[in-house]
């Protein structure tokens, strides 16, 4: 029978784990017996997630770190190894939105703010995470980078975000080749539009209209759907999956969904 027991006792770092997709990934990992180091700049929310995981019988700890700060990422990885004795995987999930402007109106400060978190942050997580996975001699090592649909295609006014996520895709493909012979898989997930904190303040009708525009199936994704894919990529069921840029977007990256009249709509019944 196929199951996910191979993830049990694997030690993993999840960045940006206090909320949204990272939180769902951390919770799913802990629920499946992984030893999870949650990291985020938001300590209060992060500790709350750890408390909930512990109450549900899972194993997790929190370590505050800004992914854009090299010293803090070195310390985070060191903490994980000291706490659990090894490192098997890292999920580079922390990311921020970018200003929606045409390129010539963007400032260098805006460029640096986005690339520092979305590009440099993933680079640092990979650099120090991979080093620790190699030293741990993990036989099931893995890196999962959370890119975006914007890592595959552009959207008007989104240069900085698009460029940062294309960079994540590039790092993923290259590292997949560099470590293929060293028991580490490196893959990226490209989420479409998911219901996370970004949409907390938006009225329900705005969310419904967004879902219709952005998701061919008319709904926003649920963070647990990304978490299930991240569980597969952390498990030994996916050892032949490497350098894969996996979209989860209800089909948005497959092409443009347009309304189409059916010759025989009656097939669906009343
Ligand atoms: N939600 C979506 O629809 C969507 C779509 C495509 C890609 N993504 C990507 O998924 C990832 C997670 O997004 P989300 O929607 O869950 O966002 P979110 O805002 O709900 O959560 C992101 C978390 O990252 C933390 N964070 C931000 N900057 C950080 C930093 N410098 N260092 C450490 N932690 C930091 C935040 O405190 C927060 O807890 C991001 O990389 C985002 O670009 C999200």
PDB file of C-alpha atoms and ligand atoms in Angstrom:
ATOM      1  CA  UNK A   1       0.000   0.000   0.000  1.00  0.00           C
ATOM      2  CA  UNK A   2       1.271   3.487  -0.844  1.00  0.00           C
ATOM      3  CA  UNK A   3       1.566   5.803   2.145  1.00  0.00           C
ATOM      4  CA  UNK A   4       3.632   8.663   3.493  1.00  0.00           C
ATOM      5  CA  UNK A   5       5.309   6.894   6.417  1.00  0.00           C
ATOM      6  CA  UNK A   6       8.750   7.586   4.901  1.00  0.00           C
ATOM      7  CA  UNK A   7       8.466  11.202   6.098  1.00  0.00           C
ATOM      8  CA  UNK A   8       8.337  10.130   9.771  1.00  0.00           C
ATOM      9  CA  UNK A   9      11.170  11.615  11.847  1.00  0.00           C
ATOM     10  CA  UNK A  10      12.512  13.619   8.899  1.00  0.00           C
ATOM     11  CA  UNK A  11      13.736  16.985  10.170  1.00  0.00           C
ATOM     12  CA  UNK A  12      12.518  19.942   8.137  1.00  0.00           C
ATOM     13  CA  UNK A  13      12.717  23.732   8.241  1.00  0.00           C
ATOM     14  CA  UNK A  14       9.721  25.663   6.873  1.00  0.00           C
ATOM     15  CA  UNK A  15      10.238  29.412   6.376  1.00  0.00           C
ATOM     16  CA  UNK A  16       7.326  31.846   6.503  1.00  0.00           C
ATOM     17  CA  UNK A  17       5.501  29.210   8.578  1.00  0.00           C
ATOM     18  CA  UNK A  18       3.518  31.522  10.867  1.00  0.00           C
ATOM     19  CA  UNK A  19       0.701  31.941   8.376  1.00  0.00           C
ATOM     20  CA  UNK A  20      -0.739  30.983   4.987  1.00  0.00           C
ATOM     21  CA  UNK A  21       0.822  28.245   2.877  1.00  0.00           C
ATOM     22  CA  UNK A  22       3.845  27.808   5.184  1.00  0.00           C
ATOM     23  CA  UNK A  23       1.594  27.259   8.203  1.00  0.00           C
ATOM     24  CA  UNK A  24      -0.455  24.634   6.341  1.00  0.00           C
ATOM     25  CA  UNK A  25       2.745  22.868   5.206  1.00  0.00           C
ATOM     26  CA  UNK A  26       4.188  22.870   8.750  1.00  0.00           C
ATOM     27  CA  UNK A  27       0.929  21.529  10.223  1.00  0.00           C
ATOM     28  CA  UNK A  28       0.633  18.769   7.609  1.00  0.00           C
ATOM     29  CA  UNK A  29       4.267  17.755   8.117  1.00  0.00           C
ATOM     30  CA  UNK A  30       3.869  17.568  11.902  1.00  0.00           C
ATOM     31  CA  UNK A  31       0.612  15.627  11.559  1.00  0.00           C
ATOM     32  CA  UNK A  32       2.537  13.047   9.521  1.00  0.00           C
ATOM     33  CA  UNK A  33       5.303  12.607  12.091  1.00  0.00           C
ATOM     34  CA  UNK A  34       7.943  14.998  10.784  1.00  0.00           C
ATOM     35  CA  UNK A  35      10.067  17.060  13.183  1.00  0.00           C
ATOM     36  CA  UNK A  36       9.360  20.629  12.130  1.00  0.00           C
ATOM     37  CA  UNK A  37      11.341  23.818  12.697  1.00  0.00           C
ATOM     38  CA  UNK A  38       8.964  26.664  11.893  1.00  0.00           C
ATOM     39  CA  UNK A  39      10.574  29.990  11.105  1.00  0.00           C
ATOM     40  CA  UNK A  40       9.122  33.430  10.445  1.00  0.00           C
ATOM     41  CA  UNK A  41       9.595  37.113  11.271  1.00  0.00           C
ATOM     42  CA  UNK A  42       6.270  36.996  13.117  1.00  0.00           C
ATOM     43  CA  UNK A  43       7.187  35.274  16.383  1.00  0.00           C
ATOM     44  CA  UNK A  44       3.796  35.651  18.052  1.00  0.00           C
ATOM     45  CA  UNK A  45       1.875  33.915  15.264  1.00  0.00           C
ATOM     46  CA  UNK A  46       4.657  31.359  14.791  1.00  0.00           C
ATOM     47  CA  UNK A  47       4.613  30.328  18.458  1.00  0.00           C
ATOM     48  CA  UNK A  48       0.834  29.966  18.248  1.00  0.00           C
ATOM     49  CA  UNK A  49       1.159  27.530  15.339  1.00  0.00           C
ATOM     50  CA  UNK A  50       3.720  25.531  17.353  1.00  0.00           C
ATOM     51  CA  UNK A  51       1.337  25.427  20.350  1.00  0.00           C
ATOM     52  CA  UNK A  52      -1.493  24.117  18.144  1.00  0.00           C
ATOM     53  CA  UNK A  53       0.787  21.469  16.628  1.00  0.00           C
ATOM     54  CA  UNK A  54       1.943  20.359  20.097  1.00  0.00           C
ATOM     55  CA  UNK A  55      -1.650  20.168  21.362  1.00  0.00           C
ATOM     56  CA  UNK A  56      -2.464  17.898  18.408  1.00  0.00           C
ATOM     57  CA  UNK A  57       0.418  15.583  19.358  1.00  0.00           C
ATOM     58  CA  UNK A  58       2.905  16.813  16.734  1.00  0.00           C
ATOM     59  CA  UNK A  59       6.553  17.829  17.210  1.00  0.00           C
ATOM     60  CA  UNK A  60       7.542  21.377  16.265  1.00  0.00           C
ATOM     61  CA  UNK A  61       9.647  24.293  17.461  1.00  0.00           C
ATOM     62  CA  UNK A  62       9.801  27.937  16.400  1.00  0.00           C
ATOM     63  CA  UNK A  63      12.914  29.962  15.528  1.00  0.00           C
ATOM     64  CA  UNK A  64      12.603  33.615  14.549  1.00  0.00           C
ATOM     65  CA  UNK A  65      14.550  34.501  11.398  1.00  0.00           C
ATOM     66  CA  UNK A  66      14.314  36.920   8.508  1.00  0.00           C
ATOM     67  CA  UNK A  67      15.123  34.974   5.322  1.00  0.00           C
ATOM     68  CA  UNK A  68      16.849  38.050   3.875  1.00  0.00           C
ATOM     69  CA  UNK A  69      19.408  38.107   6.712  1.00  0.00           C
ATOM     70  CA  UNK A  70      22.372  35.746   6.181  1.00  0.00           C
ATOM     71  CA  UNK A  71      23.388  35.597   9.859  1.00  0.00           C
ATOM     72  CA  UNK A  72      19.844  34.732  10.907  1.00  0.00           C
ATOM     73  CA  UNK A  73      19.561  31.938   8.319  1.00  0.00           C
ATOM     74  CA  UNK A  74      22.909  30.478   9.403  1.00  0.00           C
ATOM     75  CA  UNK A  75      21.639  30.558  13.004  1.00  0.00           C
ATOM     76  CA  UNK A  76      18.276  29.014  11.994  1.00  0.00           C
ATOM     77  CA  UNK A  77      19.922  26.048  10.268  1.00  0.00           C
ATOM     78  CA  UNK A  78      22.342  25.607  13.173  1.00  0.00           C
ATOM     79  CA  UNK A  79      19.408  25.656  15.602  1.00  0.00           C
ATOM     80  CA  UNK A  80      17.562  22.954  13.619  1.00  0.00           C
ATOM     81  CA  UNK A  81      20.620  20.682  13.539  1.00  0.00           C
ATOM     82  CA  UNK A  82      21.400  21.217  17.243  1.00  0.00           C
ATOM     83  CA  UNK A  83      17.778  20.679  18.238  1.00  0.00           C
ATOM     84  CA  UNK A  84      17.036  17.544  16.209  1.00  0.00           C
ATOM     85  CA  UNK A  85      20.553  16.269  15.401  1.00  0.00           C
ATOM     86  CA  UNK A  86      20.269  16.541  11.609  1.00  0.00           C
ATOM     87  CA  UNK A  87      18.467  18.221   8.714  1.00  0.00           C
ATOM     88  CA  UNK A  88      16.626  16.355   5.949  1.00  0.00           C
ATOM     89  CA  UNK A  89      14.780  19.124   4.173  1.00  0.00           C
ATOM     90  CA  UNK A  90      13.951  22.794   3.831  1.00  0.00           C
ATOM     91  CA  UNK A  91      10.854  24.452   2.430  1.00  0.00           C
ATOM     92  CA  UNK A  92      11.722  27.962   1.234  1.00  0.00           C
ATOM     93  CA  UNK A  93       8.255  29.428   1.426  1.00  0.00           C
ATOM     94  CA  UNK A  94       8.616  32.958   2.882  1.00  0.00           C
ATOM     95  CA  UNK A  95       7.757  35.542   0.264  1.00  0.00           C
ATOM     96  CA  UNK A  96       6.186  38.951  -0.105  1.00  0.00           C
ATOM     97  CA  UNK A  97       3.993  40.699  -2.653  1.00  0.00           C
ATOM     98  CA  UNK A  98       5.434  43.502  -4.774  1.00  0.00           C
ATOM     99  CA  UNK A  99       4.231  46.937  -5.896  1.00  0.00           C
ATOM    100  CA  UNK A 100       1.923  46.781  -8.917  1.00  0.00           C
ATOM    101  CA  UNK A 101       3.554  49.363 -11.239  1.00  0.00           C
ATOM    102  CA  UNK A 102       5.109  49.694 -14.687  1.00  0.00           C
ATOM    103  CA  UNK A 103       8.854  49.086 -14.582  1.00  0.00           C
ATOM    104  CA  UNK A 104      10.078  52.657 -15.178  1.00  0.00           C
ATOM    105  CA  UNK A 105       8.079  53.875 -12.172  1.00  0.00           C
ATOM    106  CA  UNK A 106       9.673  51.370  -9.797  1.00  0.00           C
ATOM    107  CA  UNK A 107      12.462  52.520  -7.492  1.00  0.00           C
ATOM    108  CA  UNK A 108      15.677  50.657  -6.771  1.00  0.00           C
ATOM    109  CA  UNK A 109      14.561  50.468  -3.125  1.00  0.00           C
ATOM    110  CA  UNK A 110      11.376  48.652  -4.211  1.00  0.00           C
ATOM    111  CA  UNK A 111      13.449  46.309  -6.387  1.00  0.00           C
ATOM    112  CA  UNK A 112      15.782  45.485  -3.499  1.00  0.00           C
ATOM    113  CA  UNK A 113      12.990  45.011  -0.956  1.00  0.00           C
ATOM    114  CA  UNK A 114      11.304  42.328  -3.094  1.00  0.00           C
ATOM    115  CA  UNK A 115      14.442  40.552  -4.330  1.00  0.00           C
ATOM    116  CA  UNK A 116      15.915  40.495  -0.807  1.00  0.00           C
ATOM    117  CA  UNK A 117      13.075  38.322   0.468  1.00  0.00           C
ATOM    118  CA  UNK A 118      11.844  36.428  -2.602  1.00  0.00           C
ATOM    119  CA  UNK A 119      15.183  35.760  -4.357  1.00  0.00           C
ATOM    120  CA  UNK A 120      18.028  36.258  -1.867  1.00  0.00           C
ATOM    121  CA  UNK A 121      15.928  34.648   0.900  1.00  0.00           C
ATOM    122  CA  UNK A 122      15.458  31.481  -1.166  1.00  0.00           C
ATOM    123  CA  UNK A 123      19.143  31.472  -2.168  1.00  0.00           C
ATOM    124  CA  UNK A 124      20.228  31.677   1.491  1.00  0.00           C
ATOM    125  CA  UNK A 125      17.768  28.992   2.590  1.00  0.00           C
ATOM    126  CA  UNK A 126      19.055  26.707  -0.165  1.00  0.00           C
ATOM    127  CA  UNK A 127      22.738  27.476   0.458  1.00  0.00           C
ATOM    128  CA  UNK A 128      22.762  26.797   4.198  1.00  0.00           C
ATOM    129  CA  UNK A 129      19.956  24.224   4.132  1.00  0.00           C
ATOM    130  CA  UNK A 130      21.641  22.080   1.467  1.00  0.00           C
ATOM    131  CA  UNK A 131      24.992  22.306   3.269  1.00  0.00           C
ATOM    132  CA  UNK A 132      23.375  20.942   6.453  1.00  0.00           C
ATOM    133  CA  UNK A 133      21.452  18.215   4.564  1.00  0.00           C
ATOM    134  CA  UNK A 134      24.716  17.069   2.954  1.00  0.00           C
ATOM    135  CA  UNK A 135      26.518  17.050   6.316  1.00  0.00           C
ATOM    136  CA  UNK A 136      23.591  15.086   7.823  1.00  0.00           C
ATOM    137  CA  UNK A 137      24.117  12.398   5.145  1.00  0.00           C
ATOM    138  CA  UNK A 138      20.347  12.329   4.678  1.00  0.00           C
ATOM    139  CA  UNK A 139      19.231   9.566   2.317  1.00  0.00           C
ATOM    140  CA  UNK A 140      15.906  11.313   1.683  1.00  0.00           C
ATOM    141  CA  UNK A 141      17.001  14.938   1.463  1.00  0.00           C
ATOM    142  CA  UNK A 142      14.767  17.484  -0.196  1.00  0.00           C
ATOM    143  CA  UNK A 143      14.404  21.163  -0.991  1.00  0.00           C
ATOM    144  CA  UNK A 144      11.020  22.624  -1.894  1.00  0.00           C
ATOM    145  CA  UNK A 145      10.860  26.196  -3.123  1.00  0.00           C
ATOM    146  CA  UNK A 146       7.525  27.953  -3.208  1.00  0.00           C
ATOM    147  CA  UNK A 147       7.580  29.944  -6.443  1.00  0.00           C
ATOM    148  CA  UNK A 148       4.331  31.071  -8.099  1.00  0.00           C
ATOM    149  CA  UNK A 149       2.326  31.042 -11.292  1.00  0.00           C
ATOM    150  CA  UNK A 150       4.336  34.265 -11.715  1.00  0.00           C
ATOM    151  CA  UNK A 151       7.432  32.055 -11.953  1.00  0.00           C
ATOM    152  CA  UNK A 152       6.031  30.700 -15.217  1.00  0.00           C
ATOM    153  CA  UNK A 153       4.329  33.687 -16.789  1.00  0.00           C
ATOM    154  CA  UNK A 154       4.095  37.472 -16.478  1.00  0.00           C
ATOM    155  CA  UNK A 155       1.243  39.706 -15.393  1.00  0.00           C
ATOM    156  CA  UNK A 156       0.936  43.397 -16.242  1.00  0.00           C
ATOM    157  CA  UNK A 157       2.556  45.635 -13.629  1.00  0.00           C
ATOM    158  CA  UNK A 158       4.184  42.745 -11.766  1.00  0.00           C
ATOM    159  CA  UNK A 159       7.826  42.936 -12.971  1.00  0.00           C
ATOM    160  CA  UNK A 160       9.451  42.640  -9.569  1.00  0.00           C
ATOM    161  CA  UNK A 161       7.348  39.730  -8.327  1.00  0.00           C
ATOM    162  CA  UNK A 162       7.529  37.960 -11.712  1.00  0.00           C
ATOM    163  CA  UNK A 163      11.318  38.350 -11.868  1.00  0.00           C
ATOM    164  CA  UNK A 164      11.773  37.155  -8.280  1.00  0.00           C
ATOM    165  CA  UNK A 165       9.694  34.029  -8.872  1.00  0.00           C
ATOM    166  CA  UNK A 166      11.394  33.262 -12.218  1.00  0.00           C
ATOM    167  CA  UNK A 167      14.669  33.471 -10.260  1.00  0.00           C
ATOM    168  CA  UNK A 168      13.341  30.886  -7.786  1.00  0.00           C
ATOM    169  CA  UNK A 169      12.482  28.581 -10.697  1.00  0.00           C
ATOM    170  CA  UNK A 170      16.013  29.044 -12.082  1.00  0.00           C
ATOM    171  CA  UNK A 171      17.680  28.266  -8.752  1.00  0.00           C
ATOM    172  CA  UNK A 172      15.498  25.171  -8.418  1.00  0.00           C
ATOM    173  CA  UNK A 173      16.383  23.741 -11.835  1.00  0.00           C
ATOM    174  CA  UNK A 174      20.102  24.341 -11.410  1.00  0.00           C
ATOM    175  CA  UNK A 175      20.385  22.973  -7.881  1.00  0.00           C
ATOM    176  CA  UNK A 176      18.358  19.908  -8.917  1.00  0.00           C
ATOM    177  CA  UNK A 177      21.170  19.034 -11.332  1.00  0.00           C
ATOM    178  CA  UNK A 178      23.961  19.946  -8.927  1.00  0.00           C
ATOM    179  CA  UNK A 179      22.681  17.658  -6.125  1.00  0.00           C
ATOM    180  CA  UNK A 180      20.939  14.875  -8.089  1.00  0.00           C
ATOM    181  CA  UNK A 181      23.785  12.487  -7.345  1.00  0.00           C
ATOM    182  CA  UNK A 182      23.835  13.442  -3.653  1.00  0.00           C
ATOM    183  CA  UNK A 183      20.429  12.197  -2.459  1.00  0.00           C
ATOM    184  CA  UNK A 184      18.780  15.627  -2.479  1.00  0.00           C
ATOM    185  CA  UNK A 185      15.750  16.398  -4.634  1.00  0.00           C
ATOM    186  CA  UNK A 186      15.078  20.051  -5.447  1.00  0.00           C
ATOM    187  CA  UNK A 187      11.626  21.000  -6.705  1.00  0.00           C
ATOM    188  CA  UNK A 188       9.435  24.079  -6.921  1.00  0.00           C
ATOM    189  CA  UNK A 189       5.712  24.485  -6.417  1.00  0.00           C
ATOM    190  CA  UNK A 190       3.982  27.233  -8.392  1.00  0.00           C
ATOM    191  CA  UNK A 191       0.721  28.088  -6.633  1.00  0.00           C
ATOM    192  CA  UNK A 192      -2.053  29.864  -8.501  1.00  0.00           C
ATOM    193  CA  UNK A 193      -4.347  31.923  -6.262  1.00  0.00           C
ATOM    194  CA  UNK A 194      -4.828  30.595  -2.744  1.00  0.00           C
ATOM    195  CA  UNK A 195      -6.946  31.787   0.145  1.00  0.00           C
ATOM    196  CA  UNK A 196      -4.330  33.126   2.575  1.00  0.00           C
ATOM    197  CA  UNK A 197      -3.894  36.244   4.741  1.00  0.00           C
ATOM    198  CA  UNK A 198      -3.475  38.324   1.588  1.00  0.00           C
ATOM    199  CA  UNK A 199      -7.256  38.136   1.114  1.00  0.00           C
ATOM    200  CA  UNK A 200      -8.292  38.480   4.794  1.00  0.00           C
ATOM    201  CA  UNK A 201      -9.597  42.020   4.429  1.00  0.00           C
ATOM    202  CA  UNK A 202     -11.189  41.590   1.005  1.00  0.00           C
ATOM    203  CA  UNK A 203     -15.003  41.387   0.871  1.00  0.00           C
ATOM    204  CA  UNK A 204     -16.388  37.979  -0.137  1.00  0.00           C
ATOM    205  CA  UNK A 205     -17.705  39.343  -3.494  1.00  0.00           C
ATOM    206  CA  UNK A 206     -14.173  40.534  -4.407  1.00  0.00           C
ATOM    207  CA  UNK A 207     -12.794  37.082  -3.609  1.00  0.00           C
ATOM    208  CA  UNK A 208     -15.522  35.419  -5.687  1.00  0.00           C
ATOM    209  CA  UNK A 209     -14.827  37.700  -8.637  1.00  0.00           C
ATOM    210  CA  UNK A 210     -11.052  37.145  -8.329  1.00  0.00           C
ATOM    211  CA  UNK A 211     -11.560  33.410  -8.237  1.00  0.00           C
ATOM    212  CA  UNK A 212     -13.632  33.599 -11.432  1.00  0.00           C
ATOM    213  CA  UNK A 213     -10.900  35.627 -13.171  1.00  0.00           C
ATOM    214  CA  UNK A 214      -7.846  33.738 -11.886  1.00  0.00           C
ATOM    215  CA  UNK A 215      -8.938  30.124 -11.393  1.00  0.00           C
ATOM    216  CA  UNK A 216     -10.420  28.173 -14.306  1.00  0.00           C
ATOM    217  CA  UNK A 217     -12.487  26.143 -11.804  1.00  0.00           C
ATOM    218  CA  UNK A 218     -13.876  29.323 -10.234  1.00  0.00           C
ATOM    219  CA  UNK A 219     -12.543  28.961  -6.680  1.00  0.00           C
ATOM    220  CA  UNK A 220      -9.416  29.936  -4.762  1.00  0.00           C
ATOM    221  CA  UNK A 221      -7.122  27.143  -3.655  1.00  0.00           C
ATOM    222  CA  UNK A 222      -6.991  26.016  -0.043  1.00  0.00           C
ATOM    223  CA  UNK A 223      -3.511  26.067   1.616  1.00  0.00           C
ATOM    224  CA  UNK A 224      -3.935  22.397   2.605  1.00  0.00           C
ATOM    225  CA  UNK A 225      -3.899  21.525  -1.108  1.00  0.00           C
ATOM    226  CA  UNK A 226      -0.349  22.928  -1.409  1.00  0.00           C
ATOM    227  CA  UNK A 227       0.567  21.186   1.857  1.00  0.00           C
ATOM    228  CA  UNK A 228      -0.460  17.798   0.420  1.00  0.00           C
ATOM    229  CA  UNK A 229       1.835  18.302  -2.581  1.00  0.00           C
ATOM    230  CA  UNK A 230       4.639  19.425  -0.249  1.00  0.00           C
ATOM    231  CA  UNK A 231       4.097  16.209   1.760  1.00  0.00           C
ATOM    232  CA  UNK A 232       4.544  14.111  -1.383  1.00  0.00           C
ATOM    233  CA  UNK A 233       7.723  16.026  -2.275  1.00  0.00           C
ATOM    234  CA  UNK A 234       9.115  15.462   1.245  1.00  0.00           C
ATOM    235  CA  UNK A 235       8.382  11.733   1.093  1.00  0.00           C
ATOM    236  CA  UNK A 236      10.446   8.978  -0.463  1.00  0.00           C
ATOM    237  CA  UNK A 237       7.590   8.382  -2.944  1.00  0.00           C
ATOM    238  CA  UNK A 238       8.969  11.346  -4.905  1.00  0.00           C
ATOM    239  CA  UNK A 239      12.669  10.422  -5.112  1.00  0.00           C
ATOM    240  CA  UNK A 240      12.548  10.416  -8.935  1.00  0.00           C
ATOM    241  CA  UNK A 241      10.852  13.833  -8.955  1.00  0.00           C
ATOM    242  CA  UNK A 242      13.697  16.317  -9.264  1.00  0.00           C
ATOM    243  CA  UNK A 243      14.036  19.734 -10.887  1.00  0.00           C
ATOM    244  CA  UNK A 244      10.272  19.706 -11.386  1.00  0.00           C
ATOM    245  CA  UNK A 245       8.401  22.986 -11.479  1.00  0.00           C
ATOM    246  CA  UNK A 246       4.958  21.857 -10.407  1.00  0.00           C
ATOM    247  CA  UNK A 247       2.029  24.198 -10.879  1.00  0.00           C
ATOM    248  CA  UNK A 248      -1.063  23.960  -8.688  1.00  0.00           C
ATOM    249  CA  UNK A 249      -3.434  26.518 -10.104  1.00  0.00           C
ATOM    250  CA  UNK A 250      -6.644  24.799 -11.245  1.00  0.00           C
ATOM    251  CA  UNK A 251      -5.278  24.935 -14.795  1.00  0.00           C
ATOM    252  CA  UNK A 252      -4.470  28.674 -14.950  1.00  0.00           C
ATOM    253  CA  UNK A 253      -0.970  28.081 -16.372  1.00  0.00           C
ATOM    254  CA  UNK A 254      -2.276  25.643 -18.996  1.00  0.00           C
ATOM    255  CA  UNK A 255      -3.723  28.461 -21.080  1.00  0.00           C
ATOM    256  CA  UNK A 256      -6.556  30.956 -21.239  1.00  0.00           C
ATOM    257  CA  UNK A 257      -9.945  29.630 -20.139  1.00  0.00           C
ATOM    258  CA  UNK A 258     -12.742  31.161 -22.249  1.00  0.00           C
ATOM    259  CA  UNK A 259     -16.502  30.575 -22.049  1.00  0.00           C
ATOM    260  CA  UNK A 260     -17.545  27.984 -24.637  1.00  0.00           C
ATOM    261  CA  UNK A 261     -21.058  26.964 -25.752  1.00  0.00           C
ATOM    262  CA  UNK A 262     -21.572  23.198 -25.648  1.00  0.00           C
ATOM    263  CA  UNK A 263     -23.499  21.531 -28.488  1.00  0.00           C
ATOM    264  CA  UNK A 264     -25.166  19.272 -25.965  1.00  0.00           C
ATOM    265  CA  UNK A 265     -25.323  20.887 -22.503  1.00  0.00           C
ATOM    266  CA  UNK A 266     -28.184  18.502 -21.689  1.00  0.00           C
ATOM    267  CA  UNK A 267     -25.567  15.833 -20.887  1.00  0.00           C
ATOM    268  CA  UNK A 268     -25.201  17.506 -17.465  1.00  0.00           C
ATOM    269  CA  UNK A 269     -28.891  17.017 -16.693  1.00  0.00           C
ATOM    270  CA  UNK A 270     -31.086  19.674 -15.120  1.00  0.00           C
TER     271      UNK A 270
HETATM  272  N1  LIG B   1      -1.343  32.916  -1.555  1.00  0.00           N
HETATM  273  C1  LIG B   1      -1.200  32.849  -2.872  1.00  0.00           C
HETATM  274  O1  LIG B   1      -2.172  32.950  -3.615  1.00  0.00           O
HETATM  275  C2  LIG B   1       0.177  32.621  -3.477  1.00  0.00           C
HETATM  276  C3  LIG B   1       0.248  32.434  -4.853  1.00  0.00           C
HETATM  277  C4  LIG B   1       1.486  32.211  -5.446  1.00  0.00           C
HETATM  278  C5  LIG B   1       2.631  32.161  -4.658  1.00  0.00           C
HETATM  279  N2  LIG B   1       2.537  32.366  -3.327  1.00  0.00           N
HETATM  280  C6  LIG B   1       3.793  32.305  -2.559  1.00  0.00           C
HETATM  281  O2  LIG B   1       3.619  31.441  -1.448  1.00  0.00           O
HETATM  282  C7  LIG B   1       4.434  31.861  -0.367  1.00  0.00           C
HETATM  283  C8  LIG B   1       3.589  32.023   0.877  1.00  0.00           C
HETATM  284  O3  LIG B   1       2.590  32.996   0.603  1.00  0.00           O
HETATM  285  P1  LIG B   1       1.286  33.157   1.508  1.00  0.00           P
HETATM  286  O4  LIG B   1       0.170  33.491   0.609  1.00  0.00           O
HETATM  287  O5  LIG B   1       1.159  32.019   2.434  1.00  0.00           O
HETATM  288  O6  LIG B   1       1.679  34.491   2.277  1.00  0.00           O
HETATM  289  P2  LIG B   1       1.282  34.975   3.756  1.00  0.00           P
HETATM  290  O7  LIG B   1       1.511  36.434   3.728  1.00  0.00           O
HETATM  291  O8  LIG B   1      -0.033  34.421   4.171  1.00  0.00           O
HETATM  292  O9  LIG B   1       2.419  34.269   4.659  1.00  0.00           O
HETATM  293  C9  LIG B   1       3.764  34.546   4.446  1.00  0.00           C
HETATM  294  C10 LIG B   1       4.521  34.379   5.753  1.00  0.00           C
HETATM  295  O10 LIG B   1       5.891  34.717   5.478  1.00  0.00           O
HETATM  296  C11 LIG B   1       6.374  35.552   6.523  1.00  0.00           C
HETATM  297  N3  LIG B   1       7.453  36.393   6.016  1.00  0.00           N
HETATM  298  C12 LIG B   1       7.367  37.485   5.208  1.00  0.00           C
HETATM  299  N4  LIG B   1       8.585  38.009   4.991  1.00  0.00           N
HETATM  300  C13 LIG B   1       9.465  37.222   5.668  1.00  0.00           C
HETATM  301  C14 LIG B   1      10.868  37.253   5.837  1.00  0.00           C
HETATM  302  N5  LIG B   1      11.622  38.217   5.292  1.00  0.00           N
HETATM  303  N6  LIG B   1      11.447  36.284   6.567  1.00  0.00           N
HETATM  304  C15 LIG B   1      10.710  35.317   7.168  1.00  0.00           C
HETATM  305  N7  LIG B   1       9.365  35.245   7.065  1.00  0.00           N
HETATM  306  C16 LIG B   1       8.756  36.193   6.324  1.00  0.00           C
HETATM  307  C17 LIG B   1       5.159  36.360   6.963  1.00  0.00           C
HETATM  308  O11 LIG B   1       5.339  36.865   8.270  1.00  0.00           O
HETATM  309  C18 LIG B   1       4.041  35.324   6.855  1.00  0.00           C
HETATM  310  O12 LIG B   1       3.866  34.609   8.055  1.00  0.00           O
HETATM  311  C19 LIG B   1       5.112  33.164  -0.838  1.00  0.00           C
HETATM  312  O13 LIG B   1       6.399  32.880  -1.324  1.00  0.00           O
HETATM  313  C20 LIG B   1       4.209  33.642  -1.960  1.00  0.00           C
HETATM  314  O14 LIG B   1       4.899  34.450  -2.889  1.00  0.00           O
HETATM  315  C21 LIG B   1       1.346  32.591  -2.707  1.00  0.00           C
END
